[in-house]
Short mmCIF file of C-alpha atoms in Angstrom, two decimals:
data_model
loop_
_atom_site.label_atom_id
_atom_site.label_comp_id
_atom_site.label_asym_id
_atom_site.label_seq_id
_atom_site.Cartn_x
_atom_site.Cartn_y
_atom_site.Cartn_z
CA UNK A 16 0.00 0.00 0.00
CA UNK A 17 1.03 3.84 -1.20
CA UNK A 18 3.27 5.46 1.92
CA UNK A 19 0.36 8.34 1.35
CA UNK A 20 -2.50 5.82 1.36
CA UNK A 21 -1.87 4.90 5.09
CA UNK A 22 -0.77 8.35 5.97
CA UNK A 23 -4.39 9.63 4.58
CA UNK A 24 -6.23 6.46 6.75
CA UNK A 25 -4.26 7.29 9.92
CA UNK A 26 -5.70 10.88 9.67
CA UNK A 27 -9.41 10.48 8.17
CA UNK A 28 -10.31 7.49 10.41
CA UNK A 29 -10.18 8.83 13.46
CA UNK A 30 -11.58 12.56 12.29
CA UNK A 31 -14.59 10.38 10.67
CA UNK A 32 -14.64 8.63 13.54
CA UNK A 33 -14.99 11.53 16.06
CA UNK A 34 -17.40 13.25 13.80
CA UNK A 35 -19.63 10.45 13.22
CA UNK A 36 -19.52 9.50 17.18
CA UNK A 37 -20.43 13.53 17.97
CA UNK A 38 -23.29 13.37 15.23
CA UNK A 39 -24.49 9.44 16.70
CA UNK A 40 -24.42 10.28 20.08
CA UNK A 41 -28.14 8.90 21.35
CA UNK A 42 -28.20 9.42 24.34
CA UNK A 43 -28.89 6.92 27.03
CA UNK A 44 -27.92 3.64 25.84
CA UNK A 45 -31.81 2.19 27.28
CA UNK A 46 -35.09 3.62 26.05
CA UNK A 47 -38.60 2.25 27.06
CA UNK A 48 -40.69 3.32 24.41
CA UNK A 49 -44.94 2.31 25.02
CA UNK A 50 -44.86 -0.60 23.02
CA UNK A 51 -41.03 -1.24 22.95
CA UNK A 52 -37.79 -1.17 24.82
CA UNK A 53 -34.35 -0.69 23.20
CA UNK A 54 -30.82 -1.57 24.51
CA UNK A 55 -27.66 -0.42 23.13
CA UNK A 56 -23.88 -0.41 23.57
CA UNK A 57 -23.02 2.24 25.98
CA UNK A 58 -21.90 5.61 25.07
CA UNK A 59 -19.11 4.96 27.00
CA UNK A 60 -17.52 2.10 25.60
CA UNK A 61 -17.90 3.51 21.80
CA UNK A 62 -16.66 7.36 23.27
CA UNK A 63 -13.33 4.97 24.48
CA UNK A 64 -12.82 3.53 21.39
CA UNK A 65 -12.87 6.65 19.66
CA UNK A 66 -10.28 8.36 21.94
CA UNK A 67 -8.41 4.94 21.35
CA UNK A 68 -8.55 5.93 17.79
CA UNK A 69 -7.57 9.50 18.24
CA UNK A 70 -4.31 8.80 20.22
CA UNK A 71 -3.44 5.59 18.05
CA UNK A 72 -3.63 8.30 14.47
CA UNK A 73 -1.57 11.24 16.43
CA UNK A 74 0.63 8.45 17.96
CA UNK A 75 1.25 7.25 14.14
CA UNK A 76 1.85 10.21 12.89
CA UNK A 77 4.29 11.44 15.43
CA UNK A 78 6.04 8.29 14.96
CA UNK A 79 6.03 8.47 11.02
CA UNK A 80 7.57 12.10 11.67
CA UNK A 81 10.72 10.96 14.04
CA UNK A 82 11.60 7.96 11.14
CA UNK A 83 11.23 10.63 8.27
CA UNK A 84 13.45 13.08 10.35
CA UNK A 85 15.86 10.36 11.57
CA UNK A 86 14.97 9.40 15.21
CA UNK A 87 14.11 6.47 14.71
CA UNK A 88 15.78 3.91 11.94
CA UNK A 89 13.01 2.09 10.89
CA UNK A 90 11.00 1.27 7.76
CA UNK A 91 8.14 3.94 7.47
CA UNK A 92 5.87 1.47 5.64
CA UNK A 93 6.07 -1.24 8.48
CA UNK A 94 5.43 1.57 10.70
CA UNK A 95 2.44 3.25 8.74
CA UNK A 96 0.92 -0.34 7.88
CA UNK A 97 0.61 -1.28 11.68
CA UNK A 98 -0.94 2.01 12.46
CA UNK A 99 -3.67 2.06 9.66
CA UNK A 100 -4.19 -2.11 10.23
CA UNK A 101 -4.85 -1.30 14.02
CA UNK A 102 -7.45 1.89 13.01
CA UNK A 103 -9.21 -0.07 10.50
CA UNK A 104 -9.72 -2.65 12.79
CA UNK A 105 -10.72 -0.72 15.49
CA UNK A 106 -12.97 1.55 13.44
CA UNK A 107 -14.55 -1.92 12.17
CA UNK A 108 -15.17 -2.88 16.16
CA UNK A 109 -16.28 0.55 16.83
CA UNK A 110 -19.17 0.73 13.85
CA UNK A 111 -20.12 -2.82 14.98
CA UNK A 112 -20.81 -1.90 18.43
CA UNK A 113 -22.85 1.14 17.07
CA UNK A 114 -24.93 -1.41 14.72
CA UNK A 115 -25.48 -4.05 17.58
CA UNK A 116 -29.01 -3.20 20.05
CA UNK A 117 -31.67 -5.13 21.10
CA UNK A 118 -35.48 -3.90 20.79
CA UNK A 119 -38.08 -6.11 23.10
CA UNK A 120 -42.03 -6.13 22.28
CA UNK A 121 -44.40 -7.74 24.21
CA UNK A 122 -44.82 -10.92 22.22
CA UNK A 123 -40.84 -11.03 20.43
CA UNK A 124 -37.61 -9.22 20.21
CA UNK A 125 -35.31 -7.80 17.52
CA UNK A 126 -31.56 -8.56 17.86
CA UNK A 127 -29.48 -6.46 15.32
CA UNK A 128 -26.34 -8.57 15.25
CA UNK A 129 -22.73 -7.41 15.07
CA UNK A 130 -22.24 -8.59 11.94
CA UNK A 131 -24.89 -9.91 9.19
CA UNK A 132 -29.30 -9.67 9.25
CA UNK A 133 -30.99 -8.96 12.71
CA UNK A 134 -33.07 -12.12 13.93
CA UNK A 135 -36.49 -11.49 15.16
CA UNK A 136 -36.89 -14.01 18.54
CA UNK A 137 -40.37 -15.17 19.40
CA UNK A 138 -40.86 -15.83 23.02
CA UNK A 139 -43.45 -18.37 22.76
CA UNK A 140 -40.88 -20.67 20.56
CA UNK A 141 -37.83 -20.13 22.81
CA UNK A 142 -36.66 -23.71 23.30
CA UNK A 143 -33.96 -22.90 26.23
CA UNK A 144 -32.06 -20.41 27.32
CA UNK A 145 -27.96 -20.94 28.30
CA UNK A 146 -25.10 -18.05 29.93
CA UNK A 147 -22.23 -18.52 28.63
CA UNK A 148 -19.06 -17.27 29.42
CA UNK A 149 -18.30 -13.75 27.11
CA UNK A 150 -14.56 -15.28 27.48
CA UNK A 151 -12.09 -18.09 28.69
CA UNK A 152 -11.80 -17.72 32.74
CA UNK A 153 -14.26 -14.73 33.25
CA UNK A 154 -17.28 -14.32 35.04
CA UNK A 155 -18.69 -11.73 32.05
CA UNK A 156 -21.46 -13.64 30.55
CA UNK A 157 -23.82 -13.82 27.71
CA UNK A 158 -26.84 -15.49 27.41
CA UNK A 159 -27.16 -17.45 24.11
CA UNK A 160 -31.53 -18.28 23.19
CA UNK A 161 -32.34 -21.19 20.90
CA UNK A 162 -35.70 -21.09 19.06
CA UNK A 163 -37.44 -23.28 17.04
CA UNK A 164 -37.61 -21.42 13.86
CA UNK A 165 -34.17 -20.27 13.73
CA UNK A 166 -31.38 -22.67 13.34
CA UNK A 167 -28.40 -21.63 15.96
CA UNK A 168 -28.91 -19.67 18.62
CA UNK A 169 -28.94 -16.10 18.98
CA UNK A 170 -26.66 -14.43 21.34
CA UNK A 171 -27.44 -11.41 24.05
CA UNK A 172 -24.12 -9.84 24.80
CA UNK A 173 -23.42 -9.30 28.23
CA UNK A 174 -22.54 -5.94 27.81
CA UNK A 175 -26.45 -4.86 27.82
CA UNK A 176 -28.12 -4.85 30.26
CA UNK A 177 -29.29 -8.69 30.57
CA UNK A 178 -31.24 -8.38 33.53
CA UNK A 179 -34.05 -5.94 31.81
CA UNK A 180 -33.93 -7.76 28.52
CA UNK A 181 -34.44 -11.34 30.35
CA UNK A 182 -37.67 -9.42 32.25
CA UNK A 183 -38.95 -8.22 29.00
CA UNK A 184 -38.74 -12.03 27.95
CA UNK A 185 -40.32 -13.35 31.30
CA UNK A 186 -39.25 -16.74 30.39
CA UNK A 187 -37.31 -17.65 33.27
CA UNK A 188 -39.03 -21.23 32.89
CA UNK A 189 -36.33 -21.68 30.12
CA UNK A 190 -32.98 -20.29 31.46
CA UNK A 191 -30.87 -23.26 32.34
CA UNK A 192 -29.07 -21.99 35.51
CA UNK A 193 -30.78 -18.74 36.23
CA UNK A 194 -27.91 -16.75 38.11
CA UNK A 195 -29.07 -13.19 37.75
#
């Protein structure tokens, strides 16, 4: 990739990013609507990986700046390609966890996945109900919900708020385990 390729990614992705994260801004992350309650990511999280993205471009350029100057005897493209392979990445993380929410109804609920269609859960055909560990050796857990029109399960990431989204269910008759 072009030396000025990277250099314009390590600028524009975190600018976009910033911009688009000022203009997205919802609010809180819950709203209970009449007929509907939606969860999403909290501002938090995505305001942290933008700031992650902000020091991560400066950081890259500053760096590109001492090699170009002589500082530091490195190659400039090994230097630029890290920094624009850990934005995209990031930026990729960051839209996903603006895409990802979950919207209960009194009969079913909408998951918009990270990645791929959202999946429209009916309570009534809710075959079980499993946590699951987010992670290897941590207590952060998701709760995964097999149906019987869907094949797989879908998954409710722990980092909503499960407790409110399980009440909106009210199907505790088909969590294996309940720990709440």
């Amino acid at each position: 990739m072009d030396v000025w390729i990277m250099l314009c990614l390590i600028v524009a992705i975190p600018v976009v990013s910033t911009v688009l994260e000022w203009l997205l801004l919802n609010g809180i992350p819950e709203r209970h609507h009449r007929h509907h309650d939606t969860y999403r990511v909290s501002n938090t999280l995505t305001h942290v990986q933008v700031l992650v993205m902000d020091f991560m471009g400066v950081l890259g350029l500053v760096f590109y700046v001492l090699c170009i100057t002589g500082v530091f005897q490195t190659n400039t493209r090994v230097l630029l390609a890290f920094f624009t392979a850990f934005l995209v990445v990031t930026a990729a993380y960051w839209s996903d966890m603006h895409r990802y929410k979950v919207v209960t109804y009194d009969d079913h609920m909408f998951v918009s996945s990270f990645i791929g269609p959202g999946k429209t859960v009916y309570y009534d055909k809710i075959l079980r109900m499993e946590w699951r560990p987010a992670r290897p050796f941590s207590s952060f857990k998701n709760v995964h919900v097999y149906t019987e029109d869907l094949p797989g399960h879908v998954t409710l990431w722990g980092i909503l708020d499960l407790q409110q989204i399980l009440l909106s269910i009210n199907r505790f008759d088909m969590l294996e385990g309940s720990q709440m």
